[in-house]
Structure formats: structure tokens, C-alpha cells
Coordinates of C-alpha atoms in Angstrom, one line a residue:
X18 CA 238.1 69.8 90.7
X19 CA 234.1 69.8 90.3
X20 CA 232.7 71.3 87.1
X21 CA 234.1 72.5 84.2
X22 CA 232.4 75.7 83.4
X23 CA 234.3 76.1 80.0
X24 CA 235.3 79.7 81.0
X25 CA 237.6 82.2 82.1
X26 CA 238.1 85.3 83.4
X27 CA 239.7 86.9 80.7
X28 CA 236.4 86.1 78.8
X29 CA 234.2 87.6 81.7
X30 CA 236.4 90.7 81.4
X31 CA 235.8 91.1 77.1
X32 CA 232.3 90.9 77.4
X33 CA 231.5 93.2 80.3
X34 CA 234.1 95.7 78.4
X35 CA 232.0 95.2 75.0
X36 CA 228.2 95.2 76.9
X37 CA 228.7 98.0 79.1
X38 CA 230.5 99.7 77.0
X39 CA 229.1 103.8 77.8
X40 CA 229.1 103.2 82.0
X41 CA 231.7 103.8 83.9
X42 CA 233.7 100.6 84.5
X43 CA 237.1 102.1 87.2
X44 CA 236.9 105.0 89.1
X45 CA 239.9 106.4 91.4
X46 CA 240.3 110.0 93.3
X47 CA 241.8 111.1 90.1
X48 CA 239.6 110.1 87.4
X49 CA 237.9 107.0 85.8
X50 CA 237.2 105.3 82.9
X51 CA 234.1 103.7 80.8
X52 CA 234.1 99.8 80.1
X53 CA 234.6 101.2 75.9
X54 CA 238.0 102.8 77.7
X55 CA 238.8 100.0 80.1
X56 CA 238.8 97.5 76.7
X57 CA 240.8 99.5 75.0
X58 CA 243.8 100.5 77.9
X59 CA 243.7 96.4 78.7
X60 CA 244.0 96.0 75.0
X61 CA 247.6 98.1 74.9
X62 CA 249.1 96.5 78.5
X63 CA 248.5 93.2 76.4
X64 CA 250.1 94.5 73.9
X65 CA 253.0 96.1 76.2
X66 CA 253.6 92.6 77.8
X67 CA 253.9 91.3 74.6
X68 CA 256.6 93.4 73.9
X69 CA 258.7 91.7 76.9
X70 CA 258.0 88.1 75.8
X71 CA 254.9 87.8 78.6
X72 CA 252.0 85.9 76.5
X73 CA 250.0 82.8 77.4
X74 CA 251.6 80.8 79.9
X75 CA 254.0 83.6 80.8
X76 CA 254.2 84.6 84.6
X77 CA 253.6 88.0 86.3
X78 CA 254.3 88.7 90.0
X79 CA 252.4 92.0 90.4
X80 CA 253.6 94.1 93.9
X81 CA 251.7 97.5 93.7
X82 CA 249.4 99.3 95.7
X83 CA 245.3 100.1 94.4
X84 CA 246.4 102.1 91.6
X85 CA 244.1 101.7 88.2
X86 CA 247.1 100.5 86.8
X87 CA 247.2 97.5 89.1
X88 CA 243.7 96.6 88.3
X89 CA 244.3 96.8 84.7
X90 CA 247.5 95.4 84.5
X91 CA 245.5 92.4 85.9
X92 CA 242.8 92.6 83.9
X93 CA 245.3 92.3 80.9
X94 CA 247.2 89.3 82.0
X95 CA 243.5 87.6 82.3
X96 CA 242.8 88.3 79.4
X97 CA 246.4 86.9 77.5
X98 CA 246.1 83.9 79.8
X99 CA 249.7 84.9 81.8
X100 CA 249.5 83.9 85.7
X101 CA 249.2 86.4 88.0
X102 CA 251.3 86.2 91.3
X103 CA 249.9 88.8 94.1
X104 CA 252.6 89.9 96.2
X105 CA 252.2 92.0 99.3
X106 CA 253.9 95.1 99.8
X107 CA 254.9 94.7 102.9
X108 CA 256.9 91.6 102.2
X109 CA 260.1 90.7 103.6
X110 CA 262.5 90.8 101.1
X111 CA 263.4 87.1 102.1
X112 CA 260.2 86.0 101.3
X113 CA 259.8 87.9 98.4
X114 CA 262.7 86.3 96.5
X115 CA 261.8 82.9 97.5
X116 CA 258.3 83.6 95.9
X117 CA 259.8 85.1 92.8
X118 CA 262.5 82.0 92.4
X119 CA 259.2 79.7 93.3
X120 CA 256.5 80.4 91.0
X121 CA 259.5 80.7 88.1
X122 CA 258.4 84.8 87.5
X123 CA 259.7 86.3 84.3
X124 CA 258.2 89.9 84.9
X125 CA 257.6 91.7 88.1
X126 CA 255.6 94.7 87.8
X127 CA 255.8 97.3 90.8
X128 CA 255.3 101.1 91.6
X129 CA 258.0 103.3 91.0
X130 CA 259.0 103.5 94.7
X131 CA 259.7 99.8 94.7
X132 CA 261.9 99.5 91.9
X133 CA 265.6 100.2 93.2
X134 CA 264.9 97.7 95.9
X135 CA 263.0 95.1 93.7
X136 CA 266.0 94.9 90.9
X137 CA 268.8 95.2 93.4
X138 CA 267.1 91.8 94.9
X139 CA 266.5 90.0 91.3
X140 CA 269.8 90.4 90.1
X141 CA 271.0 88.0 93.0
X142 CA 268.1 85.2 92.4
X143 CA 270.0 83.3 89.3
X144 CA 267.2 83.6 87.6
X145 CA 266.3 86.5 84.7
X146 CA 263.5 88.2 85.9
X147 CA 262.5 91.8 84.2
X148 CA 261.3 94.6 86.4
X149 CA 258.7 96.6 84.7
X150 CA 257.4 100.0 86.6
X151 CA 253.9 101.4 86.9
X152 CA 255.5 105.2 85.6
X153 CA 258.6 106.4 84.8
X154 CA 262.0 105.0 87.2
X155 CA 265.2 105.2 87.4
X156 CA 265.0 101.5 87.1
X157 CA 262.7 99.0 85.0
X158 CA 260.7 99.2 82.3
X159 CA 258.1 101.8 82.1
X160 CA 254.9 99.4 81.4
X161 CA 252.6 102.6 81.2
X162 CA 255.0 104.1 78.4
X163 CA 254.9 100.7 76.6
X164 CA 251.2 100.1 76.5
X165 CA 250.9 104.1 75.7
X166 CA 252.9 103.2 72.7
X167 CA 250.4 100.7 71.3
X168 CA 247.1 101.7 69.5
X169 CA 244.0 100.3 71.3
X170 CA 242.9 96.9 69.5
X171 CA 239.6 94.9 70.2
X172 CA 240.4 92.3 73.2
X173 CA 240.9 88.5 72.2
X174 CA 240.8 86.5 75.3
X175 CA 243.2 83.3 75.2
X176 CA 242.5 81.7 78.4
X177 CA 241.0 78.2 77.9
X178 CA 239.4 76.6 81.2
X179 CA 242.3 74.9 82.3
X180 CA 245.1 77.6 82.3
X181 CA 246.2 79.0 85.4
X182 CA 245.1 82.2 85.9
X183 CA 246.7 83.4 89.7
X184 CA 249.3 81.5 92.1
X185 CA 248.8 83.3 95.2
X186 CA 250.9 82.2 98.2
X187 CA 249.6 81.6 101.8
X188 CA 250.6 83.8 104.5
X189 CA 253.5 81.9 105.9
X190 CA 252.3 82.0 109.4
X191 CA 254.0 78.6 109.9
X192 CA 257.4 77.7 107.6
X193 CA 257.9 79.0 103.7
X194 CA 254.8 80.0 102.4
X195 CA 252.9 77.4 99.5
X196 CA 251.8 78.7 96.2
X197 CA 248.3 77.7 95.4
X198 CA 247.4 77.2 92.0
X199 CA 244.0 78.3 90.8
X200 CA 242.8 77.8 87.1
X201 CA 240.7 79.9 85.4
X202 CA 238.1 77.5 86.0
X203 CA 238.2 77.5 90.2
X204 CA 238.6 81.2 89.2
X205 CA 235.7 82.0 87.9
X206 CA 233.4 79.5 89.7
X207 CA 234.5 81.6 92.7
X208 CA 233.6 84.7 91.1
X209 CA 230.3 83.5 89.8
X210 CA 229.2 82.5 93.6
X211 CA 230.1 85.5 94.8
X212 CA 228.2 87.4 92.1
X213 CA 225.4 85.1 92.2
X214 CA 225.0 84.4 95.8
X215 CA 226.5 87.5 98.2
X216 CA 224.2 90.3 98.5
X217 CA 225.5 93.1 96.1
X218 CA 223.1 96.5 96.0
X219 CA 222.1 98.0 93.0
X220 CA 223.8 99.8 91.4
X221 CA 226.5 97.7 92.5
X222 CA 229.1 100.1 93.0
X223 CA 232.4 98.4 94.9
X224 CA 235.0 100.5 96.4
X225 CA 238.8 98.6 97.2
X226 CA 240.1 100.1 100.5
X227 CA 242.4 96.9 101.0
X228 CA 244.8 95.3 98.7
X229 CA 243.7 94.0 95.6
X230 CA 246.4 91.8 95.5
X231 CA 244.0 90.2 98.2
X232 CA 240.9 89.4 99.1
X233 CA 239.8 92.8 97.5
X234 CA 240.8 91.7 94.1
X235 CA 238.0 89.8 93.7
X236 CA 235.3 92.8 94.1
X237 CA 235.9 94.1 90.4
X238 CA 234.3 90.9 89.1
X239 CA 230.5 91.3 90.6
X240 CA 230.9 94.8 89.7
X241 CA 231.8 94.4 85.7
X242 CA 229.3 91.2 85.8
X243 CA 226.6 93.7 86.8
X244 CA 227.8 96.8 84.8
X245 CA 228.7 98.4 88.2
X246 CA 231.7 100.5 89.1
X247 CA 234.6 98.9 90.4
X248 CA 236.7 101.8 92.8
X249 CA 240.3 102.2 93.7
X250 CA 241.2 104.1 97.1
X251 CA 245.0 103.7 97.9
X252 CA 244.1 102.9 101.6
X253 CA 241.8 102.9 104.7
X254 CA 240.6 106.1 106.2
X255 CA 237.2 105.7 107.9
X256 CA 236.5 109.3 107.4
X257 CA 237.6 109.4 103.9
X258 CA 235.8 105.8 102.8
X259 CA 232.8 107.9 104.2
X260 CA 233.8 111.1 101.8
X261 CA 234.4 109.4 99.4
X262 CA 231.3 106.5 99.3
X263 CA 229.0 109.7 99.6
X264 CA 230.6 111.8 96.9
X265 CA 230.7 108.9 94.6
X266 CA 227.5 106.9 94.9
X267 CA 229.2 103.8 96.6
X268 CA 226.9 100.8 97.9
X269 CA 229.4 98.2 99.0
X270 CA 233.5 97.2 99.9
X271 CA 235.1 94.9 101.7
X272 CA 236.5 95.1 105.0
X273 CA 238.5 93.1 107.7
X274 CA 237.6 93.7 111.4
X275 CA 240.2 96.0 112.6
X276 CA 238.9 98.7 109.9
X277 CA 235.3 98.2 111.0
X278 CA 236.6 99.0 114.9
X279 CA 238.0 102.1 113.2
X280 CA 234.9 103.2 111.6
X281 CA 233.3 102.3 115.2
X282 CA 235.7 104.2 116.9
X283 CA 235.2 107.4 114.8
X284 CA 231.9 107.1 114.7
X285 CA 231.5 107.8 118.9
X286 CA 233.9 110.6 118.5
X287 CA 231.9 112.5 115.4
X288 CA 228.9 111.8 113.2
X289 CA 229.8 109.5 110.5
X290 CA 227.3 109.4 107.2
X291 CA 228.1 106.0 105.4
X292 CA 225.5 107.5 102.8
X293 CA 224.8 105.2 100.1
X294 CA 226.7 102.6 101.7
X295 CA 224.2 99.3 101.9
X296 CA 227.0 96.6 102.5
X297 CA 230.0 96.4 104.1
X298 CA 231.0 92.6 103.7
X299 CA 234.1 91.6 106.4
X300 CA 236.3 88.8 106.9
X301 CA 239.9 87.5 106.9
X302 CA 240.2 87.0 110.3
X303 CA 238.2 86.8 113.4
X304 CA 235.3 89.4 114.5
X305 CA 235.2 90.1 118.3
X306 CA 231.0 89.7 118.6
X307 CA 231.0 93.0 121.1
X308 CA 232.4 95.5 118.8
X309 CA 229.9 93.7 116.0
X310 CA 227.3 94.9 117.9
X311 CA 228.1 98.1 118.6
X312 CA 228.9 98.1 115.1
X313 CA 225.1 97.2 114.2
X314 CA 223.6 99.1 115.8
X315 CA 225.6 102.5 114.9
X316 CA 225.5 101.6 111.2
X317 CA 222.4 99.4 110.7
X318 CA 222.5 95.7 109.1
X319 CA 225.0 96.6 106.5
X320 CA 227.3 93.7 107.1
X321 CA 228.0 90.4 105.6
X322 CA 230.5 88.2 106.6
X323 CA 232.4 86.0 104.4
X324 CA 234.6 82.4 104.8
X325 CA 237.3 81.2 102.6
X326 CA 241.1 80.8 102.7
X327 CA 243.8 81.1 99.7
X328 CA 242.5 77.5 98.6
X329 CA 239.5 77.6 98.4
X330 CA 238.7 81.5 98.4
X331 CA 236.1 83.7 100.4
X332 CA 232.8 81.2 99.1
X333 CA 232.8 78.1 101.5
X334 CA 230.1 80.3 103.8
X335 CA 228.4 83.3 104.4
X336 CA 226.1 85.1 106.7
X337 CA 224.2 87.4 105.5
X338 CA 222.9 91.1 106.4
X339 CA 219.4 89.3 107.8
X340 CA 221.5 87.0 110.0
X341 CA 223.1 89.1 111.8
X342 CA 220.3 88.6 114.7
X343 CA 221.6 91.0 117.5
X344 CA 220.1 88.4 120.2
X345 CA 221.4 85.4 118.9
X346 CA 225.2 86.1 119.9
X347 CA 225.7 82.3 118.7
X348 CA 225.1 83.2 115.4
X349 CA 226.6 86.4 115.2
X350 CA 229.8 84.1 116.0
X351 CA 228.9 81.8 113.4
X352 CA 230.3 82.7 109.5
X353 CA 226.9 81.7 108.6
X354 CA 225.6 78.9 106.2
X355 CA 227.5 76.9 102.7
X356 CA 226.9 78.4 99.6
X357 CA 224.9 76.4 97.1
X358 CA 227.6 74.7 95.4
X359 CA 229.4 74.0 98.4
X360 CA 229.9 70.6 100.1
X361 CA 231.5 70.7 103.7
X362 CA 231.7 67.7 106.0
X363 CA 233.4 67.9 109.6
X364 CA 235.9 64.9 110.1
X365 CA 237.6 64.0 113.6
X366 CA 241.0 63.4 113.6
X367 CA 240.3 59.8 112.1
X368 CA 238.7 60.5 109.5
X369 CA 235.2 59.5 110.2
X370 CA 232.8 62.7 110.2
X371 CA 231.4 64.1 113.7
X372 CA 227.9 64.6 114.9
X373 CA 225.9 67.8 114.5
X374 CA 227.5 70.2 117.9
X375 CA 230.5 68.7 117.8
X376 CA 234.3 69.7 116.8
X377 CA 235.6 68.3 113.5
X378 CA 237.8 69.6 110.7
X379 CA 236.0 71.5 108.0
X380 CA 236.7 69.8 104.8
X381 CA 235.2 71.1 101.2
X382 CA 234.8 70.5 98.1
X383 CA 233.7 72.5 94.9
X384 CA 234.7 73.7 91.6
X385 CA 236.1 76.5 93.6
X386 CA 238.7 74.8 95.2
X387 CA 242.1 75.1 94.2
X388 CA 244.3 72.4 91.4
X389 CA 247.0 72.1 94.3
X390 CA 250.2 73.6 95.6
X391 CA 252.8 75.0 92.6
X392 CA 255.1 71.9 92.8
X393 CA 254.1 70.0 95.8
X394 CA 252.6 67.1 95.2
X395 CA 252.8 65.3 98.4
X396 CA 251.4 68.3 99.7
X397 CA 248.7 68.4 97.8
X398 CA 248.1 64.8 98.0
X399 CA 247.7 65.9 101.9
X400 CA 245.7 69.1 101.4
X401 CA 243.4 67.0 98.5
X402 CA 242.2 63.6 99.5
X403 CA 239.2 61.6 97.5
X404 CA 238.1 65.2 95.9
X405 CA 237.7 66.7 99.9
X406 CA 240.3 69.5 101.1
X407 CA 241.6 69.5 104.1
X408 CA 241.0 73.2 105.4
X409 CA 243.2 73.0 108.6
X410 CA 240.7 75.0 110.2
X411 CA 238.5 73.7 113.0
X412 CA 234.4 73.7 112.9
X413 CA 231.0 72.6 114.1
X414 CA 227.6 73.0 112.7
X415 CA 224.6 74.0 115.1
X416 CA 221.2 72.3 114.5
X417 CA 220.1 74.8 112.0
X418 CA 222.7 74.6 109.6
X419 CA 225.4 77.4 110.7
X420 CA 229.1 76.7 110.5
X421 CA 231.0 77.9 113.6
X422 CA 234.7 77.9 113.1
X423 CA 236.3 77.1 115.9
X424 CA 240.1 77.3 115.4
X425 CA 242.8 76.1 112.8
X426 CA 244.0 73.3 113.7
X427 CA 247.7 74.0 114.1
X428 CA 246.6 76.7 116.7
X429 CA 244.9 74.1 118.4
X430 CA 246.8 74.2 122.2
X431 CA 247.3 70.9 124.3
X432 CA 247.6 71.8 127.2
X433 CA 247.4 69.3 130.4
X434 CA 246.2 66.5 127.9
X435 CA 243.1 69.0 126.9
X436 CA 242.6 70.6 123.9
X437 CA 241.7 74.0 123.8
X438 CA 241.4 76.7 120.6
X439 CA 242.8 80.1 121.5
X440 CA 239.9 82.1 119.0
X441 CA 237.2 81.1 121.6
X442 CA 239.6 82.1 124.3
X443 CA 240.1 85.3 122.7
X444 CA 236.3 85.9 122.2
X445 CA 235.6 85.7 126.3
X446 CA 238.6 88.0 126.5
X447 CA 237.7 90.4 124.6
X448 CA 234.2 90.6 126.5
X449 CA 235.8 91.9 129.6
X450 CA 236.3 95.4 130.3
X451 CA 239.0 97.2 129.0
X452 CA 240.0 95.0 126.6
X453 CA 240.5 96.5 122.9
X454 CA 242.1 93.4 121.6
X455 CA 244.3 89.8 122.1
X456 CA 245.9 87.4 121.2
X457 CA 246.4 83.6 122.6
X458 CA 248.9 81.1 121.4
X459 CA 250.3 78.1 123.4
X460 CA 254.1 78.4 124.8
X461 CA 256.1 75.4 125.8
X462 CA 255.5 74.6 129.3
X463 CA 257.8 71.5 131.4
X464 CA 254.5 70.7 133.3
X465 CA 251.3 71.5 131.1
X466 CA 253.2 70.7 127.7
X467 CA 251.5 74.2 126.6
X468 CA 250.4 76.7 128.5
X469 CA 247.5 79.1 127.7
X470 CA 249.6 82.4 126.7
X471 CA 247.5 85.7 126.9
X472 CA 249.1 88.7 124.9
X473 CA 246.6 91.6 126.4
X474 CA 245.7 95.3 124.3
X475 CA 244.1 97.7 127.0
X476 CA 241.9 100.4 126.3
X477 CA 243.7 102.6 128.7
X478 CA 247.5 101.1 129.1
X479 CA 247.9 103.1 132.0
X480 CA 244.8 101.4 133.8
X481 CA 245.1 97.3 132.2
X482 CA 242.2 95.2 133.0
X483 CA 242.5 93.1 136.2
X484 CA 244.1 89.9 135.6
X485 CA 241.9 87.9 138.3
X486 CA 238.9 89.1 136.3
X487 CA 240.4 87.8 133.0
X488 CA 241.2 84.5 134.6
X489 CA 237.9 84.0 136.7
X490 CA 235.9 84.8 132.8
X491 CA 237.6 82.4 130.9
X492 CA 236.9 79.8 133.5
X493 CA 233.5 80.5 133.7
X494 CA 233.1 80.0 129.8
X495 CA 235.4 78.1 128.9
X496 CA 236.5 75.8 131.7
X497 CA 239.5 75.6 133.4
X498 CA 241.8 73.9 131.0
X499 CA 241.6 77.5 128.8
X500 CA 242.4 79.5 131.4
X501 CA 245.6 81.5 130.5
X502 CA 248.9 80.5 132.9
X503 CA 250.5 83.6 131.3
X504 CA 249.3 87.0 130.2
X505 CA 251.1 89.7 129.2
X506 CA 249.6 93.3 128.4
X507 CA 251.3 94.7 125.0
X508 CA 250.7 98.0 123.0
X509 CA 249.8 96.6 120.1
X510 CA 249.3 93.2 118.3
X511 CA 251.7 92.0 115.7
X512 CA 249.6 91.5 112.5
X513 CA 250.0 90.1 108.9
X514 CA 250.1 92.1 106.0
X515 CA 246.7 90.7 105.3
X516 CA 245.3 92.2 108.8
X517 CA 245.8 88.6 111.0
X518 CA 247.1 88.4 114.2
X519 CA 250.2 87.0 113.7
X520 CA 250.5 84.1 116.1
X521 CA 253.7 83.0 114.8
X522 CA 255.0 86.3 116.4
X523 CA 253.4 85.4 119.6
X524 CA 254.9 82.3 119.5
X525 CA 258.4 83.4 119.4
X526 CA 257.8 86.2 121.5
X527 CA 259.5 85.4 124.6
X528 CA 258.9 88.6 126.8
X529 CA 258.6 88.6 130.8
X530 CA 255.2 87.2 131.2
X531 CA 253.0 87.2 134.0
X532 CA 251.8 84.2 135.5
X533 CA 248.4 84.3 136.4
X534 CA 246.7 82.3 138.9
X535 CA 244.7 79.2 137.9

């Protein structure tokens, strides 16, 4: 879809290795290595796959945590043209073998600690699928020992344009999850907005403090385009991200909301020193606008806020560190403007597209967006119509451009005959007192079809916000239709592996709920 940039990111990754070849390319707690050495170790995992029958075409589920292995291991199959299937840690192991049987895997490469489980479940899939190990096992193949027993060659990227270069799966938040092919064309047209368009400081040193099987995977790309450095940390810690972006000359990462709350949160209890830290770009799910604030003004205008899903990834819109006008809580709600090469129309439920201020599902189209779902054609014939895809998610632009989103679609709640979206609920609930988070999803209801469902996080459990108040807000701002019938205080939200409330929890949560008074 769009143009054909005659690319891929196996090429991208040779000539940053051979231009950059004396700076330091990967960095990690424990050590790092220079784009000359980052050639060379991606040379001997290509090499090592090799060795187990994975070469162009091949297919590679990778389930590993930010270890420089991961990254390189990655970096290798772009080059040899083998698809890369991410897969989450945190995975069910339902889910993981109906991936694994899915996207037809022939080598699944995991940490050591994952290897009993991950073998015990492929032997039962009817399919042969080797397990290869990030270190030595009692189980699997040692990929590290393989590619150590290789000499270091020049790299020879195989990808052509057209290959596919990453079948990631959607969240499953509603049925089995869809595989969404990217080529290594939508592939690195991504990568080339973001490097071209985002703000990246320079140097442009990138730390990963969230999976790179995720969104974070894409970071390493700006990085090597701009002879940056691309950093591993195993996990969020505000107070070591802080350590460690000081001791280490860091100037940007990626973040999703809940991790900037925790940096917030530290930050009132002690003084925090970001240090070289310029931008801090966030996304993935929802912001609440309050804790945004308080967020700009502890830090300063560090943050940049990204919009993309699994089809067409993280470059449909962005706001950037200037728009994030503390007065202008409109647009601090907003994910900003389209990126250059970006077409987005709004479309009402017929078709036709809606006027500027009004509702309408986002569609887009680009040489970003992905070929389709892995062997669903009628569902990409859905998703894909007359070069447009369907997002699912709800929108409206204001008079100056900025795209709002308002809701997906299939959270959409009717409720009465009205239609309401539960994120702009959950925005004017998270303004009143004593709310730290929450969640709103429609439950079936005899009389109102759906009722407005409320799952309430307090500040201090012991002392919940009044209900009355939360009711009497939401119908100031919202109207009375979104006014919760139900709402339940909880300790904590359930939440994706990808750091989104998961609503299809909510949904099927079926605890003693209040009813509130409408």
C-alpha cells in the first residue's frame, strides 16, 4: 500500500553498521558495543540461524526480555529477510500456541528461563517448531553458542521491498488475536517518519525501558539512522531510568502513561534529575490530562505523544513537545496533528465523511499501513477498503487541524438509545478527587441495553471518593446519558501486557456493583 520505497530494514541496519562504524551502536548495564561490533555479532546470529534451516522466508517467534541479544537477534533476521513474530512474555500459554500454530513458526527464540515451559508446549502443537535459547538450557538450542561458533563475515542484506519483515499480533482484547503482516516496505516507511518527523535530540541517544517486542522496538532505528546509541534496560524503575539516563548521556525513551505517573509520583516524594533527558515520547493508551500537567510542569516540555496501532504503527499523529500548551486542556487531550505522509478522513457509520467537530471513524492511509491480516482475507477486505483502513477507533478534528480520539469503536456503549465512549467518561473521572485511575466499559442492562459501568482506583482505599460527586461531574460534562448506573471501587486495574486497561476484563467482571443514582 502507497509507495514503494525499494528498501528494507535489513539494508538500513548494513549501512548504519558500516558508516558508523567507531560509535557506540548498543549499550546495556553490562556493556555495549560499536556499530563495527554490532555488524559483526549480527553477522554470526545469521550465520547461527542458518545453521537451523531459518534463511529468507523462514519464520522466527522471538519471546525475550530487553536483552542485547533480543535486539540483535532481530537485527539479524532483518537482515536474512526471516519474519519476526514478537511475542509477549506475559502471554497465556493458550494464546501463545495459537500464535505459534498461526503465523506457521519454525524457530522460537526465548531466554533461558522460558525454555522448559516453551518446549513442553510445542511438542503438543503438531507442528515442528525448534526452541533455540538466549544462553545455555537444559532445553533448546544455545543460539549464543551457535553464532559464537561462526567467524564474523561482512553483512549481505537479502530483504527485497516486498518480503515480510514482522507479523505482530493485536492484543486480543476482543476474540483470538489477528496477525498483521508488515513488509519491509510499511516497515521502513514507518521508521523513516518517525526518524524524519518526531523530535529526536542530539545526540540521539534512546533508552528501551518497555518491551522491544513492542512499541519500543522501533527506537533502535532513529537511533542507528542518526549514529545514536540505541539502550537496553530490562525494565521500568523511575529512579533507575533517572540513574541510569544521567550516567549514560540519555536524551530520549519511550514511555506509556502509567510509567510517567510513576516518575510523577517519585518525583513529590524525592528530587528526581532526568539529566540529559530532552524527550520522553508516550503513548499506547490513554493519558489522564491532570497527571499530564503535573507532569509538565515537574519535568518541563519533554513530552511527545504518539498515535498508531499494530496496523498501522505509532505514525498516524503526533503532538509535539511545543503543543503541549498547559492552557489549552483541548489540546493536551488531543494526539496532535497527521504526519506528512499521512492521509486520515473521519467517516460516519455510512460511509460518507463528517464535518469538522464532529464524531467519525478515523480511517488512513499510507505506505505505512499494514499488507493485511496473516491469512484473513475477508478480514482484511474489512479492515482495507478502496486503499483506506478502517482503524476502529473513534475521532474528530478541531478547527485547527488536531485529531482528538474519541473512543474505539467496539467500546463505543449504547446505552438508552445514546451513544456514549467510556475514554471521555474516564477523563472527567479522573478529574475528581481521589481518583488515581478507572476504567468504564458497558454491562448488559434489561432496561438501558448497557449501562455505564465505573470500575473506581482511589488514592486512599480507605477514604474512596464520594460516589454522588462522581455522578453529579460526569453529568455536568458529559450529559446524563454517561453518567455511570454502576460503580465499583477496585485496588487495582486489570491491564494488558502492553500497559492497556483491559476492558475485556471489565466486561466479564461480574463483582457486586454499586448502583449509583442517576
Amino acid at each position: 500500500m502507497g509507495i514503494d520505497l525499494g528498501g528494507s530494514l535489513g539494508s538500513l541496519i548494513a549501512r548504519a553498521c558500516q558508516r558508523w562504524h567507531p560509535r557506540i551502536a548498543l549499550e546495556w548495564p553490562e556493556g555495549a558495543l560499536t556499530y563495527a561490533e554490532l555488524g559483526d555479532r549480527i553477522s554470526q546470529f545469521v550465520a547461527a540461524f542458518g545453521s537451523l534451516g531459518l534463511a529468507r522466508g523462514g519464520a522466527l517467534a522471538i519471546m525475550a526480555p530487553n536483552l542485547p541479544e533480543t535486539a540483535i537477534a532481530n537485527a539479524a533476521a532483518m537482515v536474512a529477510a526471516i519474519r519476526v513474530t514478537p511475542v509477549s512474555l506475559f502471554m497465556s500459554d493458550e494464546d501463545l500456541a495459537y500464535i505459534l500454530s498461526d503465523a506457521e513458526i519454525d524457530v522460537v527464540l526465548v531466554a533461558q528461563e522460558q525454555a522448559e515451559r516453551v518446549e513442553l508446549l510445542v511438542t503438543n502443537l503438531g507442528r515442528s517448531i525448534q526452541v533455540a535459547t538466549l544462553g545455555a538450557a537444559e532445553r533448546g538450542i544455545d543460539l549464543v553458542a551457535r553464532a559464537d561458533s561462526f567467524a564474523p563475515s561482512p553483512l549481505e542484506p537479502v530483504a527485497q521491498c516486498g518480503d515480510i519483515a514482522v507479523i505482530g499480533y493485536t492484543g486480543g482484547t476482543t476474540g483470538r488475536p489477528k496477525g498483521v503482516v508488515h513488509t519491509h516496505n510499511s516497515a521502513l516507511a514507518t521508521v523513516l517518519m518517525a526518524a524524519s518527523e518526531w523530535e529526536w535530540p542530539s545526540p540521539t541517544n534512546v533508552v528501551a525501558v518497555t518491551p522491544v517486542s513492542h512499541a519500543a522496538g522501533i527506537l533502535c532505528y532513529p537511533a542507528w539512522l542518526k549514529g545514536g546509541t540505541f539502550h537496553l534496560l530490562p525494565s521500568f524503575d523511575p529512579a533507575g531510568l533517572a540513574d541510569y539516563a544521567c550516567k549514560h548521556n540519555v536524551t530520549a525513551t519511550f514511555l506509556v502513561p502509567t510509567m510517567i505517573y510513576r516518575l510523577i509520583d517519585l518525583a513529590k516524594e524525592t528530587a528526581l534529575d532526568l539529566g540529559p533527558l530532552e524527550t520522553i515520547i508516550y503513548g499506547g493508551a490513554p493519558i489522564a490530562i491532570p497527571r499530564l500537567v503535573e507532569a509538565i510542569e515537574l519535568f518541563g516540555p519533554l513530552f511527545m505523544q504518539l498515535y498508531g496501532q499494530t496496523e498501522a504503527p505509532t505514525c498516524i499523529a503526533y503532538l509535539a513537545r511545543g503543543q503541549h500548551v498547559l492552557d489549552r486542556p483541548d489540546r493536551l487531550g488531543s494526539c496532535g496533528v497527521p504526519l506528512a505522509s499521512v492521509d486520515i478522513q473521519l467517516i460516519d457509520a455510512n460511509g460518507a465523511p463528517v464535518a469538522t467537530g464532529e464524531c467519525g471513524e478515523i480511517c488512513v492511509r499510507g505506505a505505512f499501513v499494514m499488507q493485511g491480516y496473516w491469512r484473513r482475507e475477508s478480514d482484511t477486505a474489512e479492515a482495507i477498503r478502496d486503499g483506506w483502513l478502517r482503524t476502529g477507533d473513534v475521532g474528530r478534528f478541531d478547527d485547527d487541524g488536531y485529531l482528538s480520539i474519541v473512543d474505539r469503536t467496539k467500546d463505543m456503549i449504547i446505552t438508552g438509545g445514546f451513544n456514549v465512549y467510556p475514554n471521555e467518561i474516564e477523563q472527567v473521572i479522573a478529574d475528581v478527587p481521589g481518583v488515581l485511575a478507572c476504567g468504564v466499559v458497558g454491562s448488559d442492562d434489561p432496561y438501558w441495553g448497557e449501562a455505564v459501568t465505573a470500575f473506581v482506583v482511589s488514592t486512599d482505599p480507605a477514604n474512596p471518593p464520594d460516589r454522588a460527586q462522581i455522578t453529579r461531574v460526569v453529568r455536568e460534562r458529559r450529559g446524563v446519558a454517561a453518567v455511570p448506573k454502576r460503580i465499583e471501587f477496585i485496588d487495582a486495574l486489570p491491564m494488558t501486557p502492553i500497559g492497556k486497561i483491559d476492558k475485556k476484563v471489565l466486561r466479564l467482571w461480574r463483582p457486586e456493583a454499586v448502583e449509583s443514582h442517576s
